[in-house]
PDB file of C-alpha atoms in Angstrom:
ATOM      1  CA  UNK A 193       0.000   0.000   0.000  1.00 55.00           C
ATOM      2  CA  UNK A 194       1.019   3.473  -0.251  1.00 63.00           C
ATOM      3  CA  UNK A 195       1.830   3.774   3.559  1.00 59.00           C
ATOM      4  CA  UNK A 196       4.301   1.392   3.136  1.00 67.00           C
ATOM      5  CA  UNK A 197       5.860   2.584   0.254  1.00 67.00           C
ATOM      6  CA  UNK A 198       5.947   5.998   1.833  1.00 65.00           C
ATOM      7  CA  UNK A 199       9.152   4.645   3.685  1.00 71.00           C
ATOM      8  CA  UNK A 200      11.260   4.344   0.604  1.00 77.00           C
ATOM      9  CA  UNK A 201      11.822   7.906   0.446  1.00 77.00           C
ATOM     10  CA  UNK A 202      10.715   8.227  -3.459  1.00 80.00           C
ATOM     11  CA  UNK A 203       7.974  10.178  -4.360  1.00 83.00           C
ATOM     12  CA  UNK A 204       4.852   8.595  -4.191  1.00 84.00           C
ATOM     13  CA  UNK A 205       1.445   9.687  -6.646  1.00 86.00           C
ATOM     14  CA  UNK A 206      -1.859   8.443  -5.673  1.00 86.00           C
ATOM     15  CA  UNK A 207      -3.875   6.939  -8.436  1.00 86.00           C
ATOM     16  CA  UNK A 208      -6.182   4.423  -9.899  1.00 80.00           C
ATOM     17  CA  UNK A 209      -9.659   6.067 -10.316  1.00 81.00           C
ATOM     18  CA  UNK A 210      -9.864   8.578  -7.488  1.00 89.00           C
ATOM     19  CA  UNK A 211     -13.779   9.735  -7.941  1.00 90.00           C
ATOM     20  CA  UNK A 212     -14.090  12.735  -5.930  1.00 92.00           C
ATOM     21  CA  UNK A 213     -11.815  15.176  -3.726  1.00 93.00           C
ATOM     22  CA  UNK A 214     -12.190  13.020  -0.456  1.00 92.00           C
ATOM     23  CA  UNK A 215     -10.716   9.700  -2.910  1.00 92.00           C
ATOM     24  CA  UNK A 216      -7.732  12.164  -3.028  1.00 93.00           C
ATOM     25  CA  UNK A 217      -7.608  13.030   0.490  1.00 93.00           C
ATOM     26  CA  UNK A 218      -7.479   9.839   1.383  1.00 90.00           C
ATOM     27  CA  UNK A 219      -4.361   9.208  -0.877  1.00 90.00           C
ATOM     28  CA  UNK A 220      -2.753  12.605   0.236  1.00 92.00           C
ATOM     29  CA  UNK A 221      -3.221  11.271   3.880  1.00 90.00           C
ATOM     30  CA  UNK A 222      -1.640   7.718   3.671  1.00 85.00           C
ATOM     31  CA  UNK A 223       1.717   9.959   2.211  1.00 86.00           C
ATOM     32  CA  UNK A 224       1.143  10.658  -1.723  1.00 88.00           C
ATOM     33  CA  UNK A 225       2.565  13.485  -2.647  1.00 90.00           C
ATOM     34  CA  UNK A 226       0.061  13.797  -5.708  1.00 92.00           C
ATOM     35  CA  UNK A 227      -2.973  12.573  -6.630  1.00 94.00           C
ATOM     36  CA  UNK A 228      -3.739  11.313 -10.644  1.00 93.00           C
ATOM     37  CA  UNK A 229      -7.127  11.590 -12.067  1.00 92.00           C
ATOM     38  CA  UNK A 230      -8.154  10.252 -15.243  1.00 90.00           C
ATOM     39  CA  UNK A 231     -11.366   8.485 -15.219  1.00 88.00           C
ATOM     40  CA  UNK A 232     -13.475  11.267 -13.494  1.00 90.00           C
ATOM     41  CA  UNK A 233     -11.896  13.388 -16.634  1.00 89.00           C
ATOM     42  CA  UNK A 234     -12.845  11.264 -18.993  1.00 86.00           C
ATOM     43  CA  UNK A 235     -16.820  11.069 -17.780  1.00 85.00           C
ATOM     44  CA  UNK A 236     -17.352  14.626 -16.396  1.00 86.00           C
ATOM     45  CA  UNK A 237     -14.268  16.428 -18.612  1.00 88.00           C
ATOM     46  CA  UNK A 238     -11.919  18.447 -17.392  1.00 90.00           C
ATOM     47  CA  UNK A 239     -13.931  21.043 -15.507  1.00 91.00           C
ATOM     48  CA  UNK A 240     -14.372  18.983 -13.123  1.00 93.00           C
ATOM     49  CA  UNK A 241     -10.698  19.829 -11.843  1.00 94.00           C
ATOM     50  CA  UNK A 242     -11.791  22.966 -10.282  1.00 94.00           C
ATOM     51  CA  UNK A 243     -14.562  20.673  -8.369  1.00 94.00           C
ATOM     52  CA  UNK A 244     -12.215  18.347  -7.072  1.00 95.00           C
ATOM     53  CA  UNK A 245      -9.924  21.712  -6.142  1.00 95.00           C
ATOM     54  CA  UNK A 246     -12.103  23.338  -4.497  1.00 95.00           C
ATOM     55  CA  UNK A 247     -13.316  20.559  -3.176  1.00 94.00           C
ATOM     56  CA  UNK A 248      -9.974  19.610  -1.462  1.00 95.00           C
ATOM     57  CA  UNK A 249      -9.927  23.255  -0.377  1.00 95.00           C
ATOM     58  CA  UNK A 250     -12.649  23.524   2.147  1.00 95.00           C
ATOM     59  CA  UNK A 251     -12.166  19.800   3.573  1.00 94.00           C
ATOM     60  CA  UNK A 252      -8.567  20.772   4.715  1.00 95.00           C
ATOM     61  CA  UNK A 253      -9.849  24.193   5.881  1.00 95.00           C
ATOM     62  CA  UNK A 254     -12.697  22.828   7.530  1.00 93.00           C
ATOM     63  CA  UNK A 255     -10.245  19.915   9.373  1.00 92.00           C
ATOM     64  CA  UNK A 256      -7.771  23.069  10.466  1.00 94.00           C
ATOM     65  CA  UNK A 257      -5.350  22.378   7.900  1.00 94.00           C
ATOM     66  CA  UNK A 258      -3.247  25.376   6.513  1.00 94.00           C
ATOM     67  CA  UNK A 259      -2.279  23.252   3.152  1.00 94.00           C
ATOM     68  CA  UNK A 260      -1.961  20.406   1.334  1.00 94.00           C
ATOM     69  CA  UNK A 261       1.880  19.737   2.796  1.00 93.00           C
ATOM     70  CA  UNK A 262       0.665  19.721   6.643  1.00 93.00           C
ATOM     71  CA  UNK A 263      -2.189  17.366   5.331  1.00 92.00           C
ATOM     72  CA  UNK A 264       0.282  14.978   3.199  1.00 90.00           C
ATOM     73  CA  UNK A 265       0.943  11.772   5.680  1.00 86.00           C
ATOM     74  CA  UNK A 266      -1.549  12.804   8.555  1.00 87.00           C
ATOM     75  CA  UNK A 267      -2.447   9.034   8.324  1.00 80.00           C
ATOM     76  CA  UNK A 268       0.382   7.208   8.807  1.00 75.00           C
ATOM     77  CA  UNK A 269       0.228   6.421  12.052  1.00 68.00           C
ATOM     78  CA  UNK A 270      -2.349   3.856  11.713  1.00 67.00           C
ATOM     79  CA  UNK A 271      -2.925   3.334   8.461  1.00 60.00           C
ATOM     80  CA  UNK A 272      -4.952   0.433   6.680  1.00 56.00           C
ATOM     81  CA  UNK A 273      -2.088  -1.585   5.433  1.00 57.00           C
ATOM     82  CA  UNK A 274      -3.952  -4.971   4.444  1.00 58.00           C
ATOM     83  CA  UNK A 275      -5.969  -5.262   1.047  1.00 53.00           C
ATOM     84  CA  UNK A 276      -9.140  -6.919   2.638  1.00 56.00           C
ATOM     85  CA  UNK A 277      -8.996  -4.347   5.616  1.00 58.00           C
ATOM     86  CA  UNK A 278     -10.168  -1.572   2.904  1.00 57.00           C
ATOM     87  CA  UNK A 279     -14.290  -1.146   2.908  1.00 62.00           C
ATOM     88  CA  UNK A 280     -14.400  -1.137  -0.528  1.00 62.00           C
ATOM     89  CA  UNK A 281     -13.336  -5.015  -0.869  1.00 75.00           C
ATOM     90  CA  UNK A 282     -15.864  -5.678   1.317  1.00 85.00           C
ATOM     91  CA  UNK A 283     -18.664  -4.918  -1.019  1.00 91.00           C
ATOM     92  CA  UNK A 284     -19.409  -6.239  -4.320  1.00 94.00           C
ATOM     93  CA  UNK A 285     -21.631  -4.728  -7.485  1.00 97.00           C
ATOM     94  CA  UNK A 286     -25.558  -6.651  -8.267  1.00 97.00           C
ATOM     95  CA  UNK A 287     -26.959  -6.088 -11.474  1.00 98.00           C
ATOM     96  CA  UNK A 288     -30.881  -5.244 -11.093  1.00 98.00           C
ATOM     97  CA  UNK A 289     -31.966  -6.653 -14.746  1.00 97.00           C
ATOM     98  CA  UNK A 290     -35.604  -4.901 -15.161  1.00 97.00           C
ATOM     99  CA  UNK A 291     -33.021  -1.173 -14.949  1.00 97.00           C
ATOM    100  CA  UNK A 292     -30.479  -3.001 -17.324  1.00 97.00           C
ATOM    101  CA  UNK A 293     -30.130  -1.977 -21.060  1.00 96.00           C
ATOM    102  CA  UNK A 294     -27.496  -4.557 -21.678  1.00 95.00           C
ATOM    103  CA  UNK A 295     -25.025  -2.167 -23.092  1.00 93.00           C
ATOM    104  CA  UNK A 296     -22.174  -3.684 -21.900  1.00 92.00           C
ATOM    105  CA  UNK A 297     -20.516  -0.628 -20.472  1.00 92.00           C
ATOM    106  CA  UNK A 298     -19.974  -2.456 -17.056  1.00 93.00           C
ATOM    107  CA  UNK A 299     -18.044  -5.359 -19.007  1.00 91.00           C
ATOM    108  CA  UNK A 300     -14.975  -3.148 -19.815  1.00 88.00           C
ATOM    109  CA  UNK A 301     -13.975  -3.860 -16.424  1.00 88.00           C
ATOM    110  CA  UNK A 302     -10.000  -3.945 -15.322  1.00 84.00           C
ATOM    111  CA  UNK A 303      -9.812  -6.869 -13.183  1.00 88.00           C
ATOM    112  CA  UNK A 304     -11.918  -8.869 -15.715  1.00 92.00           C
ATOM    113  CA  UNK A 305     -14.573  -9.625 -12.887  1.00 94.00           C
ATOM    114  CA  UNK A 306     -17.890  -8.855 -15.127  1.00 96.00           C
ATOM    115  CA  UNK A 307     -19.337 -11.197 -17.590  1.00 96.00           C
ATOM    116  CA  UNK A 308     -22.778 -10.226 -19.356  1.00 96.00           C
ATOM    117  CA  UNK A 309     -25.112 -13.516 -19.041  1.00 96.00           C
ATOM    118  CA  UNK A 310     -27.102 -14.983 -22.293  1.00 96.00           C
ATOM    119  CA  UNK A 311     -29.425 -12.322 -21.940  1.00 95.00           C
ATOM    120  CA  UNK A 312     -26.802  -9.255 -21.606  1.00 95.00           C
ATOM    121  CA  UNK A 313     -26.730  -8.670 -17.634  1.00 97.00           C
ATOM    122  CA  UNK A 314     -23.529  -8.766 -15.731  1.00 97.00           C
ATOM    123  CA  UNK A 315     -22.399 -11.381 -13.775  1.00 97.00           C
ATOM    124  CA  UNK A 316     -19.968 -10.494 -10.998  1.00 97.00           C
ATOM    125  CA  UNK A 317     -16.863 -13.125 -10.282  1.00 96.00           C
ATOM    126  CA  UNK A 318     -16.526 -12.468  -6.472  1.00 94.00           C
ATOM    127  CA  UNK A 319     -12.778 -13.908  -7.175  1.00 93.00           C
ATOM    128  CA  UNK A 320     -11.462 -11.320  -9.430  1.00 93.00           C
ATOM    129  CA  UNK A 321     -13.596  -7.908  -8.218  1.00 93.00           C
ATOM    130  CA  UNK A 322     -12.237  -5.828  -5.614  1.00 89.00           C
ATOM    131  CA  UNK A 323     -15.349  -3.561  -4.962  1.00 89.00           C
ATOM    132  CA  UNK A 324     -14.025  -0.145  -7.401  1.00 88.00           C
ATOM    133  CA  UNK A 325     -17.443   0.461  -7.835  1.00 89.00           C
ATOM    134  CA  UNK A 326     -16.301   1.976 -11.717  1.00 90.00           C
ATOM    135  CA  UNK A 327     -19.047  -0.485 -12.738  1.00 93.00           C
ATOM    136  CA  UNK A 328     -21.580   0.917 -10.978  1.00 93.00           C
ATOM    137  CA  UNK A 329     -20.555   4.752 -11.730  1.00 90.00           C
ATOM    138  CA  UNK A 330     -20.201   3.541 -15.359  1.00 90.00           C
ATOM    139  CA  UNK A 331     -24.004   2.409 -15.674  1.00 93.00           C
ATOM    140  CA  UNK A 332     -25.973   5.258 -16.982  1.00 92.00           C
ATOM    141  CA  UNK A 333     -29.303   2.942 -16.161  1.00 94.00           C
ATOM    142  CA  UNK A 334     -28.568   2.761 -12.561  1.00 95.00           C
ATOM    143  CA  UNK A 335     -28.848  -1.229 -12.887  1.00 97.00           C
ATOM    144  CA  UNK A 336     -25.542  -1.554 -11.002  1.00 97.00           C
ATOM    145  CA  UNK A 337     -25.538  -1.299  -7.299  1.00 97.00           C
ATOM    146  CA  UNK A 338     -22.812  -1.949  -4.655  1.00 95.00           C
ATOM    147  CA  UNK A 339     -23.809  -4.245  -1.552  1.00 95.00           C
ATOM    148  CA  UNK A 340     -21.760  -5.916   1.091  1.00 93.00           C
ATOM    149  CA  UNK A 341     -20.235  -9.292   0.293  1.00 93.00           C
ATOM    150  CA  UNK A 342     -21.410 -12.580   1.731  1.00 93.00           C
ATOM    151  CA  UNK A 343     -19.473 -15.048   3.806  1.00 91.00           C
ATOM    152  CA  UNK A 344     -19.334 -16.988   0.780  1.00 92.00           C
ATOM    153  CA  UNK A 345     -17.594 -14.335  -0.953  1.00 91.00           C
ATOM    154  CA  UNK A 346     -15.582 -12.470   1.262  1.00 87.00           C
ATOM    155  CA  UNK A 347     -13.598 -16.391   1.606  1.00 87.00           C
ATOM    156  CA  UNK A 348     -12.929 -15.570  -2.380  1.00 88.00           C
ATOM    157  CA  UNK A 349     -11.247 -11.658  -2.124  1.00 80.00           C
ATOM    158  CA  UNK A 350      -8.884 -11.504  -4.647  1.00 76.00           C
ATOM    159  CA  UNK A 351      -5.523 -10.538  -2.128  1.00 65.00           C
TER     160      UNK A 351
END
């Protein structure tokens, strides 16, 4: 994780599909020294920058924070440092298919954890997803929602 990596002394940049300001923040805490966006760029363009700015901006001044460098690291004392620890693996996308218009946006998934069935709804492989929730934020119908993982599958987190 980034906390450990931290350690090494090399600049560290946060990324892989930071959504909103407080995805950032959360990267920014654990010791990044930047934060990447991309994928909010690509589906809201890029004046959504100022958003995420501005956004940043009044968390740290509401949370007493003069600037991003006193903010950078305020986590590492505890951080999460194991993969199934994180909330997000925890949870796991379900396709409603009455909302579903089988356009196979959710399939272009990284981690190759969505198949469409014979009648075009995803299937989610509890092996391979780690609960991004891109699928869900991807589905224009709204078909996609996150819910918690069962026993069943929380035995099958990908590490």
């Amino acid at each position: 994780t980034i906390s450990k990596a931290v350690n090494l002394g090399v600049p560290i940049s946060g990324n892989g599909g930071p959504m909103d300001y407080k995805a950032a923040a959360h990267f920014l805490a654990l010791g990044a020294k930047s934060v990447q966006f991309c994928t909010i760029v690509m589906k809201y363009g890029f004046g959504v920058i100022g958003e995420l700015e501005s956004g940043l901006s009044f968390m740290l001044e509401e949370k007493g924070y003069k600037s991003v460098g006193d903010f950078i690291g305020c986590a590492l004392p505890k951080p999460v440092t194991d993969f199934p620890d994180l909330t997000p693996v925890k949870n796991i996308p379900q396709a409603d298919a009455e909302l579903c218009r089988h356009c196979g946006n959710c399939e272009r998934c990284g981690y190759l954890a969505v198949k469409l069935d014979s009648h075009g709804v995803p299937k989610f492989d509890a092996s391979k997803c780690i609960g991004c929730s891109l699928c869900a934020k991807k589905c224009f119908a709204g078909a996609i929602k996150m819910r918690k993982r069962t026993a069943a599958e929380l035995k099958v987190c990908p590490d």
